[in-house]
Short mmCIF file of C-alpha atoms and ligand atoms in Angstrom, two decimals:
data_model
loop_
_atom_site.label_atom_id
_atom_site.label_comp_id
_atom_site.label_asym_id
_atom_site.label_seq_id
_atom_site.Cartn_x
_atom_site.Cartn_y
_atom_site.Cartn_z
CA UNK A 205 -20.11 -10.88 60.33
CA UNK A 206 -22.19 -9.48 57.48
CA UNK A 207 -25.80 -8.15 59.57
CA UNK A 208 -27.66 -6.29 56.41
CA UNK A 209 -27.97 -5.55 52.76
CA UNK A 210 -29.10 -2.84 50.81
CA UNK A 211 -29.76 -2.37 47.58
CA UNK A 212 -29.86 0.56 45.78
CA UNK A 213 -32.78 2.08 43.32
CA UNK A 214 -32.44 2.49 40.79
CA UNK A 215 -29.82 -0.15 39.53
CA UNK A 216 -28.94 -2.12 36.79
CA UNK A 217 -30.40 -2.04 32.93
CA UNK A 218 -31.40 1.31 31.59
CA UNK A 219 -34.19 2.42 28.66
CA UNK A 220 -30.82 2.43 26.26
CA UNK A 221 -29.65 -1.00 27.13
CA UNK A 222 -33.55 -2.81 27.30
CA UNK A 223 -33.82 -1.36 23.62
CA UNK A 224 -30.00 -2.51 22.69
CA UNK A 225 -30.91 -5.69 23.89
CA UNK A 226 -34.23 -5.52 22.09
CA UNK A 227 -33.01 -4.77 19.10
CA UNK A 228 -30.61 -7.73 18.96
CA UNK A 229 -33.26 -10.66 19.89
CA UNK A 230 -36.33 -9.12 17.58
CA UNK A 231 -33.47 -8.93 14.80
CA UNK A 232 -33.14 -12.85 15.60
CA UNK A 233 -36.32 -13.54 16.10
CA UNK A 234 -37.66 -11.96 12.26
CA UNK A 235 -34.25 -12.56 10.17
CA UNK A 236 -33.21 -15.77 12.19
CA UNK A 237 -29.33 -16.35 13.39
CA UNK A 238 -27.00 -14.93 12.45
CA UNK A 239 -26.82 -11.38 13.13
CA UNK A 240 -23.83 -9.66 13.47
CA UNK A 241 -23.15 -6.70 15.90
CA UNK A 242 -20.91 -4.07 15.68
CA UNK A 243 -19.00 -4.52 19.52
CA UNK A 244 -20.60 -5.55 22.38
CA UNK A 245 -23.82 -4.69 21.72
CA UNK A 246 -23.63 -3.62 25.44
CA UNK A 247 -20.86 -4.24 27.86
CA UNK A 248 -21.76 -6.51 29.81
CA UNK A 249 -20.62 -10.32 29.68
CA UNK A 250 -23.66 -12.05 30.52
CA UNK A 251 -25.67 -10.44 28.62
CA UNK A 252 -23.19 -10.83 24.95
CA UNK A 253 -22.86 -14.68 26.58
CA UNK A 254 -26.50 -15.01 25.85
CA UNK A 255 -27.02 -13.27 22.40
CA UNK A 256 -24.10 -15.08 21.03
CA UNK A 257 -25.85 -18.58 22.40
CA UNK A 258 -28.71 -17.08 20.80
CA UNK A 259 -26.98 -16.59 17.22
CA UNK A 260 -25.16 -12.65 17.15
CA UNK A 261 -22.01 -12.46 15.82
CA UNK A 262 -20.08 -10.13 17.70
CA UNK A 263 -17.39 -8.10 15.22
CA UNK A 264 -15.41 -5.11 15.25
CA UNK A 265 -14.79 -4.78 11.70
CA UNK A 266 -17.23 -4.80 9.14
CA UNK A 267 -14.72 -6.60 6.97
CA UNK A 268 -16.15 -9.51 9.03
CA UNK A 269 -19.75 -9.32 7.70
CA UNK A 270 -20.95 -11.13 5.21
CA UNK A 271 -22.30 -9.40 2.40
CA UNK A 272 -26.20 -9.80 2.41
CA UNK A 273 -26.01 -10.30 6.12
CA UNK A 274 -27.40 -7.98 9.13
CA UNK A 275 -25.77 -5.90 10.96
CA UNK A 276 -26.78 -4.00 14.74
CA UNK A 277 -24.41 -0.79 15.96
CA UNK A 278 -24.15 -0.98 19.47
CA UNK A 279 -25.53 1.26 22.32
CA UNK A 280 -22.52 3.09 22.08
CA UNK A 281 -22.72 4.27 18.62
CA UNK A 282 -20.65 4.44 15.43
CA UNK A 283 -18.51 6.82 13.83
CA UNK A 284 -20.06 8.36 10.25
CA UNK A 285 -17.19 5.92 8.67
CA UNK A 286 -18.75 2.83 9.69
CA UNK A 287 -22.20 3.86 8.72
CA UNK A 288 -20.78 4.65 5.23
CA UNK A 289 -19.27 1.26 4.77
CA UNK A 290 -22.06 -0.65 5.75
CA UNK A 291 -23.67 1.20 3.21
CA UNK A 292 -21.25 0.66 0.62
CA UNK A 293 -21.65 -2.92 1.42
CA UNK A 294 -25.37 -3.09 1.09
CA UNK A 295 -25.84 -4.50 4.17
CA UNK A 296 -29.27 -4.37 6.37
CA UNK A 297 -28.57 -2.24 9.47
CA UNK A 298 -30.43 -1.70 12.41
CA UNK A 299 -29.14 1.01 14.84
CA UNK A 300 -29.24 -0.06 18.44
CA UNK A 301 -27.44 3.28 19.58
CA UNK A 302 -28.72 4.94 23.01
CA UNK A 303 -30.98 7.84 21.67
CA UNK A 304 -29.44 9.67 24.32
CA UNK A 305 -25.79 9.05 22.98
CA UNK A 306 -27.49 9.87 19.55
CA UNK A 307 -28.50 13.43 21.11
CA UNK A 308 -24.68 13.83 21.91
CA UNK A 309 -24.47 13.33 17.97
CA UNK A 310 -27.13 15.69 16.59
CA UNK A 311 -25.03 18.03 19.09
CA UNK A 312 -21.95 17.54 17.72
CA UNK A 313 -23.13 18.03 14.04
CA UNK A 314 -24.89 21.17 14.85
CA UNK A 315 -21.88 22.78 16.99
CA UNK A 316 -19.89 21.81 13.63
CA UNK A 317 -22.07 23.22 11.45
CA UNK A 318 -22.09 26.57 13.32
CA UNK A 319 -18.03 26.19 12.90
CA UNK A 320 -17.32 25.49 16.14
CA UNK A 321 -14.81 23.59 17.40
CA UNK A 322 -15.39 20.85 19.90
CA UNK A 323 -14.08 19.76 22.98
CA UNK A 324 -15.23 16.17 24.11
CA UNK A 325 -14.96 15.31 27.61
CA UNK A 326 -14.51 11.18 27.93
CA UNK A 327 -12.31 8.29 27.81
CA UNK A 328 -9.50 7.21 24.96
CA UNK A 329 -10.55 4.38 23.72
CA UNK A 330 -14.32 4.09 24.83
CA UNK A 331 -16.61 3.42 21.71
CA UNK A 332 -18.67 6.36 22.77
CA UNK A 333 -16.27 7.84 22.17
CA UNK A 334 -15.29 7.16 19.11
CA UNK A 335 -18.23 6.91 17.49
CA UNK A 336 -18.70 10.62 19.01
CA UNK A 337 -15.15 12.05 17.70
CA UNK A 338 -16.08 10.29 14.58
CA UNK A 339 -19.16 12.30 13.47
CA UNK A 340 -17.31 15.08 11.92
CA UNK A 341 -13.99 15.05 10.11
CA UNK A 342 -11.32 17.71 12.26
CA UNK A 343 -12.36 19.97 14.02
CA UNK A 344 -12.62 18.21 17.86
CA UNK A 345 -10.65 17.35 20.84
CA UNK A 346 -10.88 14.38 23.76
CA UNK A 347 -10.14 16.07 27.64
CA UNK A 348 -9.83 13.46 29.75
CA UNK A 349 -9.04 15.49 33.40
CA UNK A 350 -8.76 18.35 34.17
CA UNK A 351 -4.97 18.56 33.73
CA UNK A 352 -5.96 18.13 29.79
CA UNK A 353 -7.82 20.75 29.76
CA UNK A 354 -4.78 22.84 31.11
CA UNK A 355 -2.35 21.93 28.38
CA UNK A 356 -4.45 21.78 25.67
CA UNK A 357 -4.16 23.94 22.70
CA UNK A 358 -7.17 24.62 20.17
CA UNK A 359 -7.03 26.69 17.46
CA UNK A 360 -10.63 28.84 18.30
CA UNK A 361 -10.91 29.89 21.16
CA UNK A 362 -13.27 31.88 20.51
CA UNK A 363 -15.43 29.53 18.62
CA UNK A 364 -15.50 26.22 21.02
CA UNK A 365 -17.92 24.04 22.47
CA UNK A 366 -17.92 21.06 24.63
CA UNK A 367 -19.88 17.82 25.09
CA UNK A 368 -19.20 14.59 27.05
CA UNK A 369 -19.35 11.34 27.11
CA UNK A 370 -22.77 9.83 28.73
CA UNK A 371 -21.66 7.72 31.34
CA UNK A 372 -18.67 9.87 33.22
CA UNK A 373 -18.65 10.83 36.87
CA UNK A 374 -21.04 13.37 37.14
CA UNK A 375 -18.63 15.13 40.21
CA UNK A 376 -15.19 14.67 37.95
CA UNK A 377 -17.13 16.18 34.31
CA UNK A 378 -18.23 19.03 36.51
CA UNK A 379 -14.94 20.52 37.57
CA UNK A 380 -13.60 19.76 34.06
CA UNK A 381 -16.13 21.40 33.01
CA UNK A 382 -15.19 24.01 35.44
CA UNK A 383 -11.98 24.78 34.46
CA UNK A 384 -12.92 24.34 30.10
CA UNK A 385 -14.90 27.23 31.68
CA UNK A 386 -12.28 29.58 33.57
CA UNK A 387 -9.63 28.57 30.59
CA UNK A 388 -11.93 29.50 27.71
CA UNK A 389 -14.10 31.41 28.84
CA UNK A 390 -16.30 31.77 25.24
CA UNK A 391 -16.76 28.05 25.46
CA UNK A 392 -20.78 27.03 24.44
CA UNK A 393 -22.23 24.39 26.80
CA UNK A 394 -24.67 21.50 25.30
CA UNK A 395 -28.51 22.50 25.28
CA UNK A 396 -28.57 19.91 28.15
CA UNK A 397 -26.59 18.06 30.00
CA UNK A 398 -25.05 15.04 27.99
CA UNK A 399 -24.24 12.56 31.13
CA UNK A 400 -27.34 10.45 30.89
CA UNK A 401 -30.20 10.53 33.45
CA UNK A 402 -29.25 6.35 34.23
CA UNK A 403 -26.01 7.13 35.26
CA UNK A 404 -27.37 10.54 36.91
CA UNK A 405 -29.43 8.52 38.99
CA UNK A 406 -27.12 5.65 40.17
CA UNK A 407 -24.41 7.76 41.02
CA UNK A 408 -26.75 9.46 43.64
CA UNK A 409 -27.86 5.97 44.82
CA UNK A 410 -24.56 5.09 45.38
CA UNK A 411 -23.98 8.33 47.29
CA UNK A 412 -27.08 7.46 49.48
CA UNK A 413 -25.78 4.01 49.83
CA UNK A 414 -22.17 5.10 51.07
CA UNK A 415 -23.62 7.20 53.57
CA UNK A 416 -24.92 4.24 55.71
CA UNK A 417 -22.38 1.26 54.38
CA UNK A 418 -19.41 0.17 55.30
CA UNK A 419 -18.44 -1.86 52.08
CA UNK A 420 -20.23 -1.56 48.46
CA UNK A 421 -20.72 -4.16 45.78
CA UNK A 422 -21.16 -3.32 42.34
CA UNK A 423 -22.33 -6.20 39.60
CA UNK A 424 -20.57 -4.60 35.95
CA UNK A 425 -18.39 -5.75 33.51
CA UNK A 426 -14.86 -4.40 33.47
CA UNK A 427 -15.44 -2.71 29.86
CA UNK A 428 -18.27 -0.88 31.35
CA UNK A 429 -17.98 2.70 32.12
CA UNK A 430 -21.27 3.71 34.07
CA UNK A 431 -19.97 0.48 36.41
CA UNK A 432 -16.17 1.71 36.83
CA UNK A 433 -18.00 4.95 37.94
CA UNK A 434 -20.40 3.83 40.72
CA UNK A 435 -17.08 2.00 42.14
CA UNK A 436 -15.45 5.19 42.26
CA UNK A 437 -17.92 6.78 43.47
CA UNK A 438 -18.31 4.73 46.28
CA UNK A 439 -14.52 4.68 46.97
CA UNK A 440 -13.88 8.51 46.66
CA UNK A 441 -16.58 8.79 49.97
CA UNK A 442 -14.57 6.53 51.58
CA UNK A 443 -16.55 3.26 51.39
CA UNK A 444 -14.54 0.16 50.81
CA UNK A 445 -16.05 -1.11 47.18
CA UNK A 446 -15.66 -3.62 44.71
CA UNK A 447 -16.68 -3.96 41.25
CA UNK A 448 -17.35 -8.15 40.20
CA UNK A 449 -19.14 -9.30 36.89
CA UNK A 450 -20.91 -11.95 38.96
CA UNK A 451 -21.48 -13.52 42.42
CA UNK A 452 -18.73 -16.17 41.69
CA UNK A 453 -15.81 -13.19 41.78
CA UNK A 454 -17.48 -12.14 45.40
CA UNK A 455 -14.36 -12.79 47.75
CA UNK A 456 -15.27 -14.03 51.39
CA UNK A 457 -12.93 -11.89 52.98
CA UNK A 458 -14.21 -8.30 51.96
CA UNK A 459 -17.23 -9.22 54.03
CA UNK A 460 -15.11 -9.73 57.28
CA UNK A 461 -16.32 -7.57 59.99
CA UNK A 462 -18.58 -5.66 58.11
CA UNK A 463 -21.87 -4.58 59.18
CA UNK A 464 -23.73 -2.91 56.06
CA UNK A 465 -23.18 -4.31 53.01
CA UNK A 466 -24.43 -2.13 49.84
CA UNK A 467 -24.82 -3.66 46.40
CA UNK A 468 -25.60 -2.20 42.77
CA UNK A 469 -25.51 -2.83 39.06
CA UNK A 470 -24.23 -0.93 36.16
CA UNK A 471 -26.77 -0.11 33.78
CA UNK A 472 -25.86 -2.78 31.30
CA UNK A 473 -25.65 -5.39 34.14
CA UNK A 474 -29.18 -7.68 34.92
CA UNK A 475 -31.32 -8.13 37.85
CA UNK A 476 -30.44 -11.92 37.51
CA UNK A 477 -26.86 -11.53 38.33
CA UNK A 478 -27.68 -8.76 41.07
CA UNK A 479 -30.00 -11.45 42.83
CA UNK A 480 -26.97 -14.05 42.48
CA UNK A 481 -24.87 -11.58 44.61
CA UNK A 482 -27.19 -10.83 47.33
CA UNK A 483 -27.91 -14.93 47.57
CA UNK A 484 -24.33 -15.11 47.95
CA UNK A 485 -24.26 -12.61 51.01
CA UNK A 486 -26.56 -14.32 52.68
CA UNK A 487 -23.91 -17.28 52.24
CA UNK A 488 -22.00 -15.09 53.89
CA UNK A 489 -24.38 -14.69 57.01
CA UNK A 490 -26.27 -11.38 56.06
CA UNK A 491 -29.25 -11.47 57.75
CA UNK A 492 -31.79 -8.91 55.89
CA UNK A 493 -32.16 -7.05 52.76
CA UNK A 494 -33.74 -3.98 52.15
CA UNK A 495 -34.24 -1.67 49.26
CA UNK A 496 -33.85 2.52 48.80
CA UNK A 497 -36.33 4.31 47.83
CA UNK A 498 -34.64 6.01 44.99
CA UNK A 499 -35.84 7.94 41.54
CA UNK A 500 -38.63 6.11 39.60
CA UNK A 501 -37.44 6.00 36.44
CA UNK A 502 -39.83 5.78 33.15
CA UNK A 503 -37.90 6.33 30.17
CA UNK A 504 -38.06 3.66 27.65
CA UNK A 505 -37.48 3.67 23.87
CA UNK A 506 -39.08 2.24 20.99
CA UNK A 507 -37.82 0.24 18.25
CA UNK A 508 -36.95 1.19 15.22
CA UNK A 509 -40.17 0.99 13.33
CA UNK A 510 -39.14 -2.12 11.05
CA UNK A 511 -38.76 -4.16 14.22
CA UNK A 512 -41.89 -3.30 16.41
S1 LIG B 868 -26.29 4.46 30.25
FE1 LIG B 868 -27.43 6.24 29.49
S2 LIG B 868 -26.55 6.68 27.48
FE2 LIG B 868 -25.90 4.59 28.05
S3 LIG B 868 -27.44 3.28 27.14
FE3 LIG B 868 -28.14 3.73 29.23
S4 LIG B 868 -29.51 5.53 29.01
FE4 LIG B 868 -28.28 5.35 27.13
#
């Protein structure tokens, strides 16, 4: 029988995703419905549930957009191709992108400019990512592993940089950052450290967390990366974890004879579903429910002027 639960701090929504999330409702609230958004404005299902009862339009291509209409990237960012068609087509854009995936951006451009080539360290397929890769024309390279980074060819060596996706495992990006290192060893690092400080941050509360549990809960989407991560992370020190969008996914069985039960949330996923789990593990027979003390975090970012 399940005897405790602890949460972890920090958890859940980031200064990226309040803002993202921000952006969409004050968008509704001045322009009225609808509004469209480029991809999940964040990825998490709850949260897109809501907006879209609220009046966004989620689309992937802009082909889908009225013309006249408005139109929010998502905290994940757009490639330059997607900014230049909504400009073609006149439309009124407001840019919900995570300053801090913007940084990645300005990084990118600049690393360019110099006539570097770059090396990006993140997932196929990710819209980070893409919108990332997509900033400049040639000239840049997704690593994956470190096994990518020993098979892949680049044409400057001697003129390389890397960057990386925001929300990666903080343990894997280091040793493939490790060996971009030993194989090229010219490479220029970022000015600072692209993995986010909100995905910094929950990793180590997960790591605190694993230390004293014997089975770990995260509440995330399956789309969402910073989620997928803390569930690894969990896993790789041996703690039994789970990843479930909400409480209703929570199988009765994982909770069979253990004794500290650990729950957190992604950083796109809301307190409201977090306090659905833990209600649910009381179900269960937990008994208490304490908190870590964890990293205050005070980052938070503003609007885009038109929308203050
Ligand atoms: S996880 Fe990090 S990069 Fe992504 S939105 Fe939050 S603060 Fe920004």
């Amino acid at each position: 029988m399940t005897k405790t639960i602890m949460l972890a701090n920090p958890r859940g929504f980031c200064a990226g995703v309040d803002r993202a999330i921000a952006i969409v409702e004050r968008a509704l609230s001045l322009y009225g419905a609808p509004i469209y958004v480029r991809h999940e404005v964040v990825h998490n299902r709850f949260v897109v549930d809501d907006l879209r009862a609220k009046g966004a339009i989620f689309i992937e291509d802009l082909h889908d957009v009225p013309v006249g209409s408005t139109l929010i990237y998502s905290a994940h960012g757009v490639p330059l191709s997607v900014r230049e068609q909504a400009e073609q087509m006149g439309l009124r854009v407001f840019d919900a992108t995570c300053p801090l995936v913007t940084k990645v951006h300005v990084e990118v451009k600049r690393m360019h400019k110099a006539g570097m080539e770059i090396i990006m360290i993140g997932h196929e397929g990710h819209p980070e990512v893409e919108g990332t890769m997509g900033r400049v024309a040639s000239g840049m390279y997704l690593v994956e592993s470190v096994e990518d980074v020993a098979t892949l060819q680049v044409r400057k060596p001697e003129a390389l940089a890397y960057v990386s996706q925001t929300t990666l495992s903080v343990d894997e990006t280091r040793d493939i950052i490790a060996a971009l290192k030993a194989r090229f060893p010219l490479i220029n690092s970022p000015k600072k450290d692209d993995i986010c400080y909100a995905t910094q941050n929950r990793q180590d509360a997960v790591k605190e967390l694993a230390a004293d549990c014997d089975l770990i809960i995260v509440v995330g989407s399956p789309n969402s990366s910073n989620s997928n991560r803390l569930r690894e992370v969990a896993a790789l020190r041996g703690v039994e974890a789970y990843m479930v969008d909400n409480a209703s996914l929570l199988q009765p069985e994982w909770f069979d004879g253990k004794q500290h039960v650990g729950v957190t949330a992604g950083a796109s996923a809301p307190e409201v579903l977090v306090s659905a789990v833990v209600k649910q593990i009381k179900a269960y027979g937990a008994e208490s429910v304490s908190e870590l003390d964890g990293v205050k975090e005070s980052t938070v970012f503003a609007l885009p002027p038109a929308l203050r």
